[in-house]
Amino acid sequence: MEYELVAGLEVHCQLNTHTKAFCGCSTAFGAQANTNVCPVCLAMPGSLPVLNARALESIIKMGLATNCRIAPYSTMARKNYFYPDLPKGYQISQFEDPVCSEGFVEVDTGDAKQSSLKKIRLVRIHLEEDAGKSIHDIGAETYVDANRCGVPLIEIVSYPDIRSTREASLYLQKIRQIVRYLGISDGNMDEGSLRCDANVSIRPKGQEAYGTRTEIKNMNSFKSVEKAMEYEVLRQTEVLESGGRVVQETLLWDADKMETRPMRSKEQAHDYRYFPEPDLVPIEVTSKMLEQITSSLPEFPEARRDRFVAEYKLPRYDAEVLTASRDIADYFEATVKTSGDAKQSSNWVMGEVLRTLKEKAIDIADFSIDAGRLGELITLYNGGTVSSTVAKEVFALMMASKDAPSKIVNDRGLAQVSDNAAIETAVAEIIAANPSQREQYRSGKKNLFGYFVGETMKQMSGKANPKLITDILKQKLDAA
Amino acid sequence: MAVTKQDVDYIAVLARLAFTDAEKEKLTDEMNSVLGYMEKLNSLDTTGIEPLSNMNDRTNVFRPDEIIPSISNSDALRNAPDKQDRFFKVPKVIEQK
């Protein structure tokens, strides 16, 4: 029988606020253990939490970017469970009335040629705090670092609208793109600022009713999400095919063994006994707050891509690549501003710049050639000061230097020679030095033309304007 | 909706508390009398009244996203029953395989 995947994802995203959700401790990553802590996040008696205004602003931004309803009134709640990395014995989260509900994101399930948008609906997005870190592998005890306790998270819960592992991956990438565009999280899966759990079930194709689902945890890369879900679909298919029943349970993904395995039963006994958090007053999102936040939103990737197509006359695919990240899109637009040439700017950014970033595995923010200098280089090329070969050479030199491209060209004498007389002299010398090739050319071997262009260029150390060489060569070779 | 001894057992597990049988019986009675008192509230007509989630009338108490210096590591660990280096130390929480 053919089965179909039905999945929903729960994505936890760490907000990039400077301070924790409910206290002024720094959220800086990599600090020494238990140094970014205070009475509030350590749950000392008598301490009281106060909500970080920027954390609230961030979740509202996310809600607006994902077409959610923003609740005019919402409350925080306590989720009760015991674990040593949760000092209070409860996590401050939201239960009955989350800040955001009933939204959707669209993912493009098509290919480079044809886009095909699929809507994935969101149940809710709520605000909560992270737990600390338990270290189990030193000696006989467990060690607890509370630095991460209280770091703000948003949890984005989707409806079971996902029908393939590819859709799951695209959805996750979309979430990452949105949080990065909004500037509310770095969305980095490797460092754990984006974490994902999946509810996975299968059903015979064509059947309406859902099958029994399992929850997979511990997938910490985009690849893991796809692999774990693929594995789980196969596992559930085998269970059903052999006449068994899927048991509703929580599974952990083991990336080394490439398999899911059940969590121990004790860890599954969930009864969180949510109740309203008495230490935090309710949140009222006023229309004025909403207006302010709405007006501060950046242009979203889809809108920006469409604008790039319309305004810069770029192919849709190019616009898509350039707008995939907000920083790259900003860099491109700043380059266009200096160069005045969108097509060339797009070629350079999509070509040399993105290739270099990939090779060096760095972000555009750490790239040594800023948009202004790249724009200037393009201007030099467009104005005929440098040939395309030399422009690439200058680009390489610019990476190791802070100098303007014009200075590099001048200092190294890289300017293209567009002086007719100099090129004519060189052409004459080359023709004179190659009498047999010249005869062959004249008797019909026209492809020798390239040979003459090459020789002349070599004679002029690669700096001659190729168009002028072609014109002059044609004239001399054909005329004589 | 009387509280049974099973309910008390369950709540005790969730709260990580251990009781003797005598204590459990006493707790069962006490919880029933508390809930019995609460039952009285159900006789009131609350139609059209919003549930109260906070005793405070205020809303929107926020804090600017500005760092306040944390306490020292030694202060953080001062009340800890057990510690090592910069860490809180607790009994191993994952089951041995």
PDB file of N, CA, C and O in Angstrom, chain A residues 345-389:
ATOM      1  N   SER A 345      25.924  44.194 -11.163  1.00  0.00           N
ATOM      2  CA  SER A 345      25.998  44.012  -9.710  1.00  0.00           C
ATOM      3  C   SER A 345      25.506  42.624  -9.341  1.00  0.00           C
ATOM      4  O   SER A 345      26.103  41.934  -8.518  1.00  0.00           O
ATOM      5  N   SER A 346      24.415  42.205  -9.979  1.00  0.00           N
ATOM      6  CA  SER A 346      23.872  40.875  -9.715  1.00  0.00           C
ATOM      7  C   SER A 346      24.887  39.803 -10.119  1.00  0.00           C
ATOM      8  O   SER A 346      25.131  38.850  -9.384  1.00  0.00           O
ATOM      9  N   ASN A 347      25.508  39.976 -11.290  1.00  0.00           N
ATOM     10  CA  ASN A 347      26.533  39.009 -11.735  1.00  0.00           C
ATOM     11  C   ASN A 347      27.661  38.887 -10.731  1.00  0.00           C
ATOM     12  O   ASN A 347      28.098  37.791 -10.392  1.00  0.00           O
ATOM     13  N   TRP A 348      28.127  40.031 -10.264  1.00  0.00           N
ATOM     14  CA  TRP A 348      29.254  39.998  -9.325  1.00  0.00           C
ATOM     15  C   TRP A 348      28.871  39.410  -7.975  1.00  0.00           C
ATOM     16  O   TRP A 348      29.594  38.605  -7.403  1.00  0.00           O
ATOM     17  N   VAL A 349      27.696  39.822  -7.474  1.00  0.00           N
ATOM     18  CA  VAL A 349      27.298  39.328  -6.152  1.00  0.00           C
ATOM     19  C   VAL A 349      27.006  37.826  -6.220  1.00  0.00           C
ATOM     20  O   VAL A 349      27.488  37.047  -5.398  1.00  0.00           O
ATOM     21  N   MET A 350      26.269  37.422  -7.250  1.00  0.00           N
ATOM     22  CA  MET A 350      25.932  35.995  -7.357  1.00  0.00           C
ATOM     23  C   MET A 350      27.142  35.149  -7.725  1.00  0.00           C
ATOM     24  O   MET A 350      27.207  33.971  -7.412  1.00  0.00           O
ATOM     25  N   GLY A 351      28.079  35.780  -8.438  1.00  0.00           N
ATOM     26  CA  GLY A 351      29.273  35.043  -8.851  1.00  0.00           C
ATOM     27  C   GLY A 351      30.381  35.131  -7.822  1.00  0.00           C
ATOM     28  O   GLY A 351      30.403  34.373  -6.855  1.00  0.00           O
ATOM     29  N   GLU A 352      31.267  36.109  -8.022  1.00  0.00           N
ATOM     30  CA  GLU A 352      32.479  36.204  -7.187  1.00  0.00           C
ATOM     31  C   GLU A 352      32.165  36.292  -5.691  1.00  0.00           C
ATOM     32  O   GLU A 352      32.800  35.611  -4.884  1.00  0.00           O
ATOM     33  N   VAL A 353      31.187  37.133  -5.332  1.00  0.00           N
ATOM     34  CA  VAL A 353      30.965  37.371  -3.900  1.00  0.00           C
ATOM     35  C   VAL A 353      30.438  36.116  -3.195  1.00  0.00           C
ATOM     36  O   VAL A 353      31.022  35.642  -2.218  1.00  0.00           O
ATOM     37  N   LEU A 354      29.350  35.541  -3.730  1.00  0.00           N
ATOM     38  CA  LEU A 354      28.778  34.364  -3.065  1.00  0.00           C
ATOM     39  C   LEU A 354      29.746  33.186  -3.085  1.00  0.00           C
ATOM     40  O   LEU A 354      29.832  32.415  -2.140  1.00  0.00           O
ATOM     41  N   ARG A 355      30.515  33.071  -4.191  1.00  0.00           N
ATOM     42  CA  ARG A 355      31.491  31.984  -4.264  1.00  0.00           C
ATOM     43  C   ARG A 355      32.546  32.146  -3.169  1.00  0.00           C
ATOM     44  O   ARG A 355      32.886  31.192  -2.459  1.00  0.00           O
ATOM     45  N   THR A 356      33.027  33.389  -3.019  1.00  0.00           N
ATOM     46  CA  THR A 356      34.049  33.638  -1.998  1.00  0.00           C
ATOM     47  C   THR A 356      33.507  33.348  -0.594  1.00  0.00           C
ATOM     48  O   THR A 356      34.182  32.732   0.228  1.00  0.00           O
ATOM     49  N   LEU A 357      32.265  33.787  -0.338  1.00  0.00           N
ATOM     50  CA  LEU A 357      31.684  33.556   0.996  1.00  0.00           C
ATOM     51  C   LEU A 357      31.597  32.063   1.279  1.00  0.00           C
ATOM     52  O   LEU A 357      31.877  31.609   2.387  1.00  0.00           O
ATOM     53  N   LYS A 358      31.231  31.323   0.241  1.00  0.00           N
ATOM     54  CA  LYS A 358      31.077  29.876   0.414  1.00  0.00           C
ATOM     55  C   LYS A 358      32.447  29.237   0.664  1.00  0.00           C
ATOM     56  O   LYS A 358      32.600  28.417   1.578  1.00  0.00           O
ATOM     57  N   GLU A 359      33.424  29.640  -0.162  1.00  0.00           N
ATOM     58  CA  GLU A 359      34.777  29.084  -0.008  1.00  0.00           C
ATOM     59  C   GLU A 359      35.336  29.340   1.382  1.00  0.00           C
ATOM     60  O   GLU A 359      35.931  28.483   2.008  1.00  0.00           O
ATOM     61  N   LYS A 360      35.134  30.579   1.846  1.00  0.00           N
ATOM     62  CA  LYS A 360      35.706  30.951   3.138  1.00  0.00           C
ATOM     63  C   LYS A 360      34.768  30.634   4.298  1.00  0.00           C
ATOM     64  O   LYS A 360      35.126  30.862   5.458  1.00  0.00           O
ATOM     65  N   ALA A 361      33.568  30.161   3.967  1.00  0.00           N
ATOM     66  CA  ALA A 361      32.556  29.867   4.983  1.00  0.00           C
ATOM     67  C   ALA A 361      32.364  31.039   5.942  1.00  0.00           C
ATOM     68  O   ALA A 361      32.440  30.910   7.160  1.00  0.00           O
ATOM     69  N   ILE A 362      32.137  32.221   5.360  1.00  0.00           N
ATOM     70  CA  ILE A 362      31.901  33.412   6.189  1.00  0.00           C
ATOM     71  C   ILE A 362      30.590  34.077   5.776  1.00  0.00           C
ATOM     72  O   ILE A 362      30.039  33.760   4.725  1.00  0.00           O
ATOM     73  N   ASP A 363      30.110  34.973   6.623  1.00  0.00           N
ATOM     74  CA  ASP A 363      28.917  35.750   6.310  1.00  0.00           C
ATOM     75  C   ASP A 363      29.326  37.026   5.586  1.00  0.00           C
ATOM     76  O   ASP A 363      30.461  37.469   5.700  1.00  0.00           O
ATOM     77  N   ILE A 364      28.356  37.607   4.908  1.00  0.00           N
ATOM     78  CA  ILE A 364      28.627  38.831   4.161  1.00  0.00           C
ATOM     79  C   ILE A 364      29.121  39.944   5.097  1.00  0.00           C
ATOM     80  O   ILE A 364      29.928  40.784   4.713  1.00  0.00           O
ATOM     81  N   ALA A 365      28.659  39.906   6.348  1.00  0.00           N
ATOM     82  CA  ALA A 365      29.068  40.926   7.317  1.00  0.00           C
ATOM     83  C   ALA A 365      30.582  40.883   7.563  1.00  0.00           C
ATOM     84  O   ALA A 365      31.192  41.892   7.911  1.00  0.00           O
ATOM     85  N   ASP A 366      31.172  39.714   7.374  1.00  0.00           N
ATOM     86  CA  ASP A 366      32.617  39.562   7.614  1.00  0.00           C
ATOM     87  C   ASP A 366      33.420  39.627   6.322  1.00  0.00           C
ATOM     88  O   ASP A 366      34.620  39.349   6.317  1.00  0.00           O
ATOM     89  N   PHE A 367      32.755  39.983   5.224  1.00  0.00           N
ATOM     90  CA  PHE A 367      33.437  40.013   3.932  1.00  0.00           C
ATOM     91  C   PHE A 367      34.196  41.329   3.798  1.00  0.00           C
ATOM     92  O   PHE A 367      33.665  42.405   4.110  1.00  0.00           O
ATOM     93  N   SER A 368      35.446  41.236   3.347  1.00  0.00           N
ATOM     94  CA  SER A 368      36.311  42.429   3.385  1.00  0.00           C
ATOM     95  C   SER A 368      36.018  43.458   2.296  1.00  0.00           C
ATOM     96  O   SER A 368      36.459  44.594   2.394  1.00  0.00           O
ATOM     97  N   ILE A 369      35.296  43.075   1.273  1.00  0.00           N
ATOM     98  CA  ILE A 369      34.977  44.071   0.227  1.00  0.00           C
ATOM     99  C   ILE A 369      33.557  44.584   0.473  1.00  0.00           C
ATOM    100  O   ILE A 369      32.594  43.830   0.328  1.00  0.00           O
ATOM    101  N   ASP A 370      33.437  45.830   0.870  1.00  0.00           N
ATOM    102  CA  ASP A 370      32.083  46.334   1.105  1.00  0.00           C
ATOM    103  C   ASP A 370      31.422  46.700  -0.226  1.00  0.00           C
ATOM    104  O   ASP A 370      32.068  46.757  -1.272  1.00  0.00           O
ATOM    105  N   ALA A 371      30.119  46.936  -0.151  1.00  0.00           N
ATOM    106  CA  ALA A 371      29.344  47.155  -1.367  1.00  0.00           C
ATOM    107  C   ALA A 371      29.839  48.388  -2.136  1.00  0.00           C
ATOM    108  O   ALA A 371      29.837  48.403  -3.368  1.00  0.00           O
ATOM    109  N   GLY A 372      30.291  49.401  -1.414  1.00  0.00           N
ATOM    110  CA  GLY A 372      30.773  50.610  -2.062  1.00  0.00           C
ATOM    111  C   GLY A 372      31.965  50.319  -2.966  1.00  0.00           C
ATOM    112  O   GLY A 372      32.033  50.764  -4.112  1.00  0.00           O
ATOM    113  N   ARG A 373      32.914  49.543  -2.432  1.00  0.00           N
ATOM    114  CA  ARG A 373      34.114  49.234  -3.227  1.00  0.00           C
ATOM    115  C   ARG A 373      33.781  48.330  -4.417  1.00  0.00           C
ATOM    116  O   ARG A 373      34.331  48.483  -5.501  1.00  0.00           O
ATOM    117  N   LEU A 374      32.846  47.394  -4.203  1.00  0.00           N
ATOM    118  CA  LEU A 374      32.471  46.526  -5.318  1.00  0.00           C
ATOM    119  C   LEU A 374      31.791  47.353  -6.406  1.00  0.00           C
ATOM    120  O   LEU A 374      32.081  47.193  -7.596  1.00  0.00           O
ATOM    121  N   GLY A 375      30.926  48.275  -5.966  1.00  0.00           N
ATOM    122  CA  GLY A 375      30.247  49.142  -6.919  1.00  0.00           C
ATOM    123  C   GLY A 375      31.250  49.948  -7.742  1.00  0.00           C
ATOM    124  O   GLY A 375      31.106  50.113  -8.962  1.00  0.00           O
ATOM    125  N   GLU A 376      32.292  50.406  -7.087  1.00  0.00           N
ATOM    126  CA  GLU A 376      33.316  51.194  -7.771  1.00  0.00           C
ATOM    127  C   GLU A 376      34.069  50.339  -8.795  1.00  0.00           C
ATOM    128  O   GLU A 376      34.386  50.795  -9.907  1.00  0.00           O
ATOM    129  N   LEU A 377      34.342  49.094  -8.409  1.00  0.00           N
ATOM    130  CA  LEU A 377      35.027  48.187  -9.325  1.00  0.00           C
ATOM    131  C   LEU A 377      34.183  47.964 -10.581  1.00  0.00           C
ATOM    132  O   LEU A 377      34.694  47.980 -11.709  1.00  0.00           O
ATOM    133  N   ILE A 378      32.881  47.797 -10.367  1.00  0.00           N
ATOM    134  CA  ILE A 378      31.984  47.593 -11.512  1.00  0.00           C
ATOM    135  C   ILE A 378      31.986  48.829 -12.405  1.00  0.00           C
ATOM    136  O   ILE A 378      31.994  48.729 -13.634  1.00  0.00           O
ATOM    137  N   THR A 379      32.032  49.999 -11.773  1.00  0.00           N
ATOM    138  CA  THR A 379      32.084  51.233 -12.546  1.00  0.00           C
ATOM    139  C   THR A 379      33.364  51.280 -13.389  1.00  0.00           C
ATOM    140  O   THR A 379      33.341  51.687 -14.554  1.00  0.00           O
ATOM    141  N   LEU A 380      34.475  50.860 -12.811  1.00  0.00           N
ATOM    142  CA  LEU A 380      35.745  50.851 -13.554  1.00  0.00           C
ATOM    143  C   LEU A 380      35.645  49.923 -14.757  1.00  0.00           C
ATOM    144  O   LEU A 380      36.111  50.243 -15.854  1.00  0.00           O
ATOM    145  N   TYR A 381      35.004  48.784 -14.528  1.00  0.00           N
ATOM    146  CA  TYR A 381      34.851  47.818 -15.611  1.00  0.00           C
ATOM    147  C   TYR A 381      33.934  48.367 -16.691  1.00  0.00           C
ATOM    148  O   TYR A 381      34.260  48.350 -17.872  1.00  0.00           O
ATOM    149  N   ASN A 382      32.796  48.893 -16.256  1.00  0.00           N
ATOM    150  CA  ASN A 382      31.841  49.429 -17.233  1.00  0.00           C
ATOM    151  C   ASN A 382      32.427  50.590 -18.022  1.00  0.00           C
ATOM    152  O   ASN A 382      32.104  50.776 -19.187  1.00  0.00           O
ATOM    153  N   GLY A 383      33.292  51.379 -17.387  1.00  0.00           N
ATOM    154  CA  GLY A 383      33.885  52.528 -18.056  1.00  0.00           C
ATOM    155  C   GLY A 383      35.073  52.135 -18.927  1.00  0.00           C
ATOM    156  O   GLY A 383      35.707  52.997 -19.544  1.00  0.00           O
ATOM    157  N   GLY A 384      35.412  50.855 -18.964  1.00  0.00           N
ATOM    158  CA  GLY A 384      36.491  50.398 -19.820  1.00  0.00           C
ATOM    159  C   GLY A 384      37.877  50.554 -19.218  1.00  0.00           C
ATOM    160  O   GLY A 384      38.883  50.318 -19.874  1.00  0.00           O
ATOM    161  N   THR A 385      37.964  50.962 -17.936  1.00  0.00           N
ATOM    162  CA  THR A 385      39.279  51.114 -17.318  1.00  0.00           C
ATOM    163  C   THR A 385      39.965  49.762 -17.127  1.00  0.00           C
ATOM    164  O   THR A 385      41.171  49.643 -17.263  1.00  0.00           O
ATOM    165  N   VAL A 386      39.166  48.741 -16.802  1.00  0.00           N
ATOM    166  CA  VAL A 386      39.748  47.397 -16.683  1.00  0.00           C
ATOM    167  C   VAL A 386      38.937  46.393 -17.496  1.00  0.00           C
ATOM    168  O   VAL A 386      37.727  46.554 -17.669  1.00  0.00           O
ATOM    169  N   SER A 387      39.609  45.382 -17.989  1.00  0.00           N
ATOM    170  CA  SER A 387      38.932  44.301 -18.703  1.00  0.00           C
ATOM    171  C   SER A 387      38.299  43.376 -17.671  1.00  0.00           C
ATOM    172  O   SER A 387      38.573  43.499 -16.476  1.00  0.00           O
ATOM    173  N   SER A 388      37.505  42.425 -18.115  1.00  0.00           N
ATOM    174  CA  SER A 388      36.845  41.542 -17.139  1.00  0.00           C
ATOM    175  C   SER A 388      37.873  40.675 -16.423  1.00  0.00           C
ATOM    176  O   SER A 388      37.755  40.414 -15.229  1.00  0.00           O
ATOM    177  N   THR A 389      38.912  40.238 -17.148  1.00  0.00           N
ATOM    178  CA  THR A 389      39.953  39.429 -16.512  1.00  0.00           C
ATOM    179  C   THR A 389      40.653  40.228 -15.421  1.00  0.00           C
ATOM    180  O   THR A 389      40.849  39.740 -14.301  1.00  0.00           O
TER     181      THR A 389
END
